[in-house]
Short mmCIF file of C-alpha atoms and ligand atoms in Angstrom, two decimals:
data_model
loop_
_atom_site.label_atom_id
_atom_site.label_comp_id
_atom_site.label_asym_id
_atom_site.label_seq_id
_atom_site.Cartn_x
_atom_site.Cartn_y
_atom_site.Cartn_z
CA MET A 627 8.63 14.19 -43.79
CA ASN A 628 9.37 10.50 -44.13
CA GLN A 629 12.86 9.62 -43.07
CA ARG A 630 14.70 7.20 -45.35
CA TYR A 631 16.48 4.32 -43.67
CA PRO A 632 19.32 2.49 -45.42
CA SER A 633 18.07 -0.79 -43.94
CA ALA A 634 14.61 -2.23 -43.35
CA LEU A 635 15.99 -3.95 -40.22
CA LEU A 636 17.12 -0.61 -38.86
CA GLU A 637 13.75 0.93 -39.64
CA LYS A 638 11.96 -1.91 -37.85
CA ALA A 639 14.11 -1.51 -34.74
CA VAL A 640 13.57 2.25 -34.78
CA ASN A 641 9.81 1.73 -35.07
CA GLU A 642 9.82 -0.53 -32.02
CA LEU A 643 11.99 1.76 -29.92
CA ALA A 644 9.96 4.81 -30.92
CA SER A 645 6.80 3.07 -29.70
CA LEU A 646 8.08 3.47 -26.12
CA PRO A 647 6.59 6.40 -24.21
CA GLY A 648 8.83 9.45 -24.30
CA VAL A 649 11.05 8.12 -27.08
CA GLY A 650 10.95 10.06 -30.33
CA ARG A 651 12.24 8.76 -33.66
CA LYS A 652 15.49 10.68 -33.36
CA THR A 653 16.28 9.11 -30.00
CA ALA A 654 15.13 5.72 -31.29
CA LEU A 655 17.60 5.97 -34.17
CA ARG A 656 20.40 6.94 -31.80
CA LEU A 657 19.60 3.95 -29.55
CA ALA A 658 19.44 1.54 -32.48
CA LEU A 659 22.81 2.74 -33.80
CA TYR A 660 24.24 2.41 -30.30
CA MET A 661 23.14 -1.23 -30.22
CA LEU A 662 25.01 -1.80 -33.49
CA ARG A 663 28.22 -0.41 -32.00
CA ARG A 664 28.07 -2.71 -28.94
CA ASP A 665 28.90 -6.41 -29.10
CA MET A 666 26.25 -9.02 -29.80
CA GLY A 667 26.09 -10.14 -26.16
CA TYR A 668 24.96 -6.69 -25.06
CA THR A 669 21.88 -6.72 -27.27
CA GLU A 670 21.14 -10.36 -26.40
CA ASN A 671 21.19 -9.57 -22.67
CA PHE A 672 19.13 -6.46 -23.24
CA ALA A 673 16.42 -8.29 -25.16
CA ALA A 674 16.47 -11.28 -22.79
CA ALA A 675 15.94 -9.04 -19.74
CA LEU A 676 12.86 -7.49 -21.31
CA VAL A 677 11.41 -10.82 -22.39
CA ALA A 678 12.04 -12.32 -18.94
CA LEU A 679 10.44 -9.31 -17.27
CA ARG A 680 7.30 -9.59 -19.34
CA ARG A 681 7.10 -13.39 -19.15
CA ASP A 682 8.18 -14.18 -15.59
CA VAL A 683 7.21 -11.23 -13.44
CA LYS A 684 4.65 -11.94 -10.73
CA TYR A 685 2.31 -9.77 -8.74
CA CYS A 686 1.99 -10.19 -4.99
CA LYS A 687 -1.23 -12.00 -4.21
CA VAL A 688 -1.70 -9.85 -1.11
CA CYS A 689 -0.89 -6.29 -2.22
CA HIS A 690 -0.40 -6.63 -6.03
CA ASN A 691 3.10 -5.17 -5.86
CA ILE A 692 5.51 -6.50 -8.44
CA CYS A 693 7.62 -9.43 -7.21
CA ASP A 694 9.43 -12.63 -8.14
CA ASP A 695 7.48 -14.92 -5.79
CA GLU A 696 3.88 -15.42 -4.72
CA VAL A 697 4.16 -12.77 -2.03
CA CYS A 698 6.33 -9.64 -2.23
CA SER A 699 9.24 -8.99 0.10
CA ILE A 700 7.30 -6.24 1.92
CA CYS A 701 4.26 -8.43 2.68
CA ALA A 702 6.55 -11.32 3.63
CA ASN A 703 8.50 -9.18 6.10
CA PRO A 704 7.36 -9.86 9.70
CA GLY A 705 9.09 -6.62 10.75
CA ARG A 706 6.54 -4.51 8.85
CA ASP A 707 3.33 -3.30 10.47
CA HIS A 708 0.66 -5.36 8.73
CA SER A 709 -2.15 -3.44 10.44
CA LEU A 710 -1.20 -0.30 8.51
CA VAL A 711 -1.97 -0.36 4.77
CA CYS A 712 -1.02 2.42 2.38
CA VAL A 713 -3.20 2.46 -0.74
CA VAL A 714 -1.40 3.62 -3.91
CA GLU A 715 -2.16 3.70 -7.60
CA ASN A 716 0.84 1.94 -9.02
CA ILE A 717 4.08 0.18 -8.27
CA LYS A 718 6.18 3.28 -8.83
CA GLU A 719 4.44 4.93 -5.89
CA VAL A 720 5.42 1.97 -3.69
CA MET A 721 9.01 2.50 -4.80
CA ALA A 722 8.86 6.25 -4.11
CA ILE A 723 7.39 5.77 -0.62
CA GLU A 724 9.87 2.99 0.18
CA ASN A 725 12.67 5.37 -0.76
CA THR A 726 11.54 7.81 1.94
CA GLY A 727 12.27 5.20 4.61
CA GLN A 728 9.42 6.77 6.59
CA PHE A 729 6.79 4.08 6.23
CA GLY A 730 6.85 0.82 8.16
CA GLY A 731 3.48 -0.53 7.10
CA VAL A 732 2.44 -2.47 4.02
CA TYR A 733 0.81 -1.47 0.73
CA HIS A 734 -2.14 -2.10 -1.52
CA VAL A 735 -1.60 -1.37 -5.21
CA LEU A 736 -4.89 -0.50 -6.92
CA GLY A 737 -3.54 -0.56 -10.47
CA GLY A 738 -4.87 2.93 -11.27
CA ILE A 739 -7.68 5.21 -10.17
CA ILE A 740 -11.32 5.54 -11.16
CA SER A 741 -11.39 7.52 -14.39
CA PRO A 742 -14.59 7.39 -16.46
CA MET A 743 -12.86 9.42 -19.19
CA ASP A 744 -10.37 6.60 -19.66
CA GLY A 745 -13.00 3.92 -19.20
CA ILE A 746 -11.58 2.83 -15.82
CA GLY A 747 -14.26 1.88 -13.33
CA PRO A 748 -14.00 0.49 -9.79
CA GLY A 749 -14.25 -3.05 -11.18
CA ASP A 750 -10.99 -2.56 -13.08
CA LEU A 751 -9.10 -1.82 -9.86
CA ARG A 752 -8.01 -3.97 -6.94
CA ILE A 753 -10.61 -2.56 -4.59
CA ASP A 754 -12.44 -5.79 -3.78
CA SER A 755 -9.22 -7.42 -2.60
CA LEU A 756 -8.59 -4.38 -0.38
CA VAL A 757 -12.01 -4.82 1.19
CA ARG A 758 -11.23 -8.53 1.68
CA ARG A 759 -7.98 -7.64 3.44
CA VAL A 760 -9.84 -5.32 5.78
CA ALA A 761 -12.59 -7.89 6.33
CA GLU A 762 -9.97 -10.35 7.54
CA GLY A 763 -9.59 -8.10 10.56
CA GLU A 764 -5.83 -7.51 10.83
CA VAL A 765 -5.91 -4.07 9.21
CA LYS A 766 -6.41 -1.20 11.64
CA GLU A 767 -5.68 1.77 9.39
CA ILE A 768 -5.89 2.52 5.68
CA ILE A 769 -3.81 5.42 4.38
CA LEU A 770 -5.06 6.77 1.05
CA ALA A 771 -2.10 8.03 -0.98
CA LEU A 772 -3.70 8.64 -4.37
CA SER A 773 -3.42 11.54 -6.80
CA THR A 774 -4.75 14.85 -5.58
CA THR A 775 -6.99 15.07 -8.62
CA MET A 776 -10.71 14.71 -9.15
CA GLU A 777 -10.14 11.07 -10.11
CA GLY A 778 -8.09 10.52 -6.97
CA ASP A 779 -10.82 12.13 -4.85
CA THR A 780 -13.49 9.99 -6.51
CA THR A 781 -11.46 6.87 -5.79
CA ASN A 782 -10.83 7.90 -2.17
CA PHE A 783 -14.55 8.45 -1.70
CA PHE A 784 -15.43 5.13 -3.31
CA ILE A 785 -12.99 3.23 -1.06
CA TYR A 786 -14.19 5.14 1.98
CA ARG A 787 -17.78 4.09 1.28
CA LYS A 788 -16.78 0.48 0.62
CA LEU A 789 -15.03 0.33 3.97
CA SER A 790 -17.62 2.25 5.97
CA GLY A 791 -19.03 -0.89 7.58
CA TYR A 792 -15.65 -2.01 8.93
CA ASP A 793 -13.80 -1.10 12.08
CA VAL A 794 -10.87 0.54 10.32
CA ARG A 795 -9.40 4.01 10.51
CA ILE A 796 -9.16 5.79 7.14
CA SER A 797 -6.67 8.59 6.65
CA VAL A 798 -5.23 10.56 3.75
CA ILE A 799 -1.67 11.72 3.29
CA ALA A 800 -1.14 15.42 3.99
CA ARG A 801 -2.13 17.50 0.98
CA GLY A 802 0.24 19.80 -0.77
CA VAL A 803 2.31 16.92 -2.03
CA SER A 804 1.87 16.05 -5.65
CA ILE A 805 1.36 12.38 -5.86
CA GLY A 806 0.45 10.17 -8.80
CA ASP A 807 2.39 11.06 -11.91
CA GLU A 808 4.53 13.53 -10.00
CA ILE A 809 5.19 11.37 -6.95
CA GLU A 810 8.53 10.16 -8.22
CA TYR A 811 9.68 13.76 -8.43
CA ALA A 812 8.44 14.76 -4.98
CA ASP A 813 11.45 14.92 -2.73
CA GLU A 814 11.73 12.14 -0.22
CA ILE A 815 11.57 14.34 2.87
CA THR A 816 8.33 16.00 1.73
CA LEU A 817 6.76 12.72 0.73
CA GLY A 818 7.83 11.04 3.97
CA ARG A 819 6.42 13.94 5.98
CA SER A 820 3.10 13.79 4.14
CA ILE A 821 2.67 10.19 5.31
CA VAL A 822 3.70 10.93 8.87
CA ASN A 823 1.37 13.97 8.95
CA ARG A 824 -1.62 12.16 7.51
CA THR A 825 -5.08 13.23 8.60
CA GLU A 826 -8.37 11.48 9.06
CA PHE A 827 -10.30 11.17 5.79
CA LYS A 828 -13.32 13.45 5.71
CA MET A 829 -15.92 13.70 3.01
CA THR A 830 -15.99 17.18 1.55
ZN1 LIG B 1880 2.81 -7.67 -1.25
#
């Protein structure tokens, strides 16, 4: 059933809001009407923050984490253990692990995992730059913290093979913790423990 809007402007705004993941048309309408109730400055700030995010955001040239400078605050911190690199799929996993307060190393954000079904191959991920980091010699251990799915396993195996010629320890976070899409819902104690209790990566 096609909903009738009293204004083409309203309909356009609803269309845009409803294009966001997890936002249905009903919610989109509620949000658009909320904007109309607030003062003009509210919507201007709202829109400006999104435009600035998209236009000005940078990615750390070392670990590909999101940041405002060339290098992120984690990579730039001399207090972190730069010999210990935790490999994650996306930025939200960095945030989740940081929230545990249990990890003192640094990260490497792949930007996804190998998924032939979605057309994502190794070349689409930041694997080469991980190998370069290891080749530089400072990295002593790689912790794989990817999804416990077939795609995650495939990616772990691919990275393991890529790094096989280097003198670097490769471990995986303790299983039993849902990571990937569910990582943000895993409680911090469990997630923190899974990093502390990591085990050596073994091909199965
Ligand atoms: Zn970084």
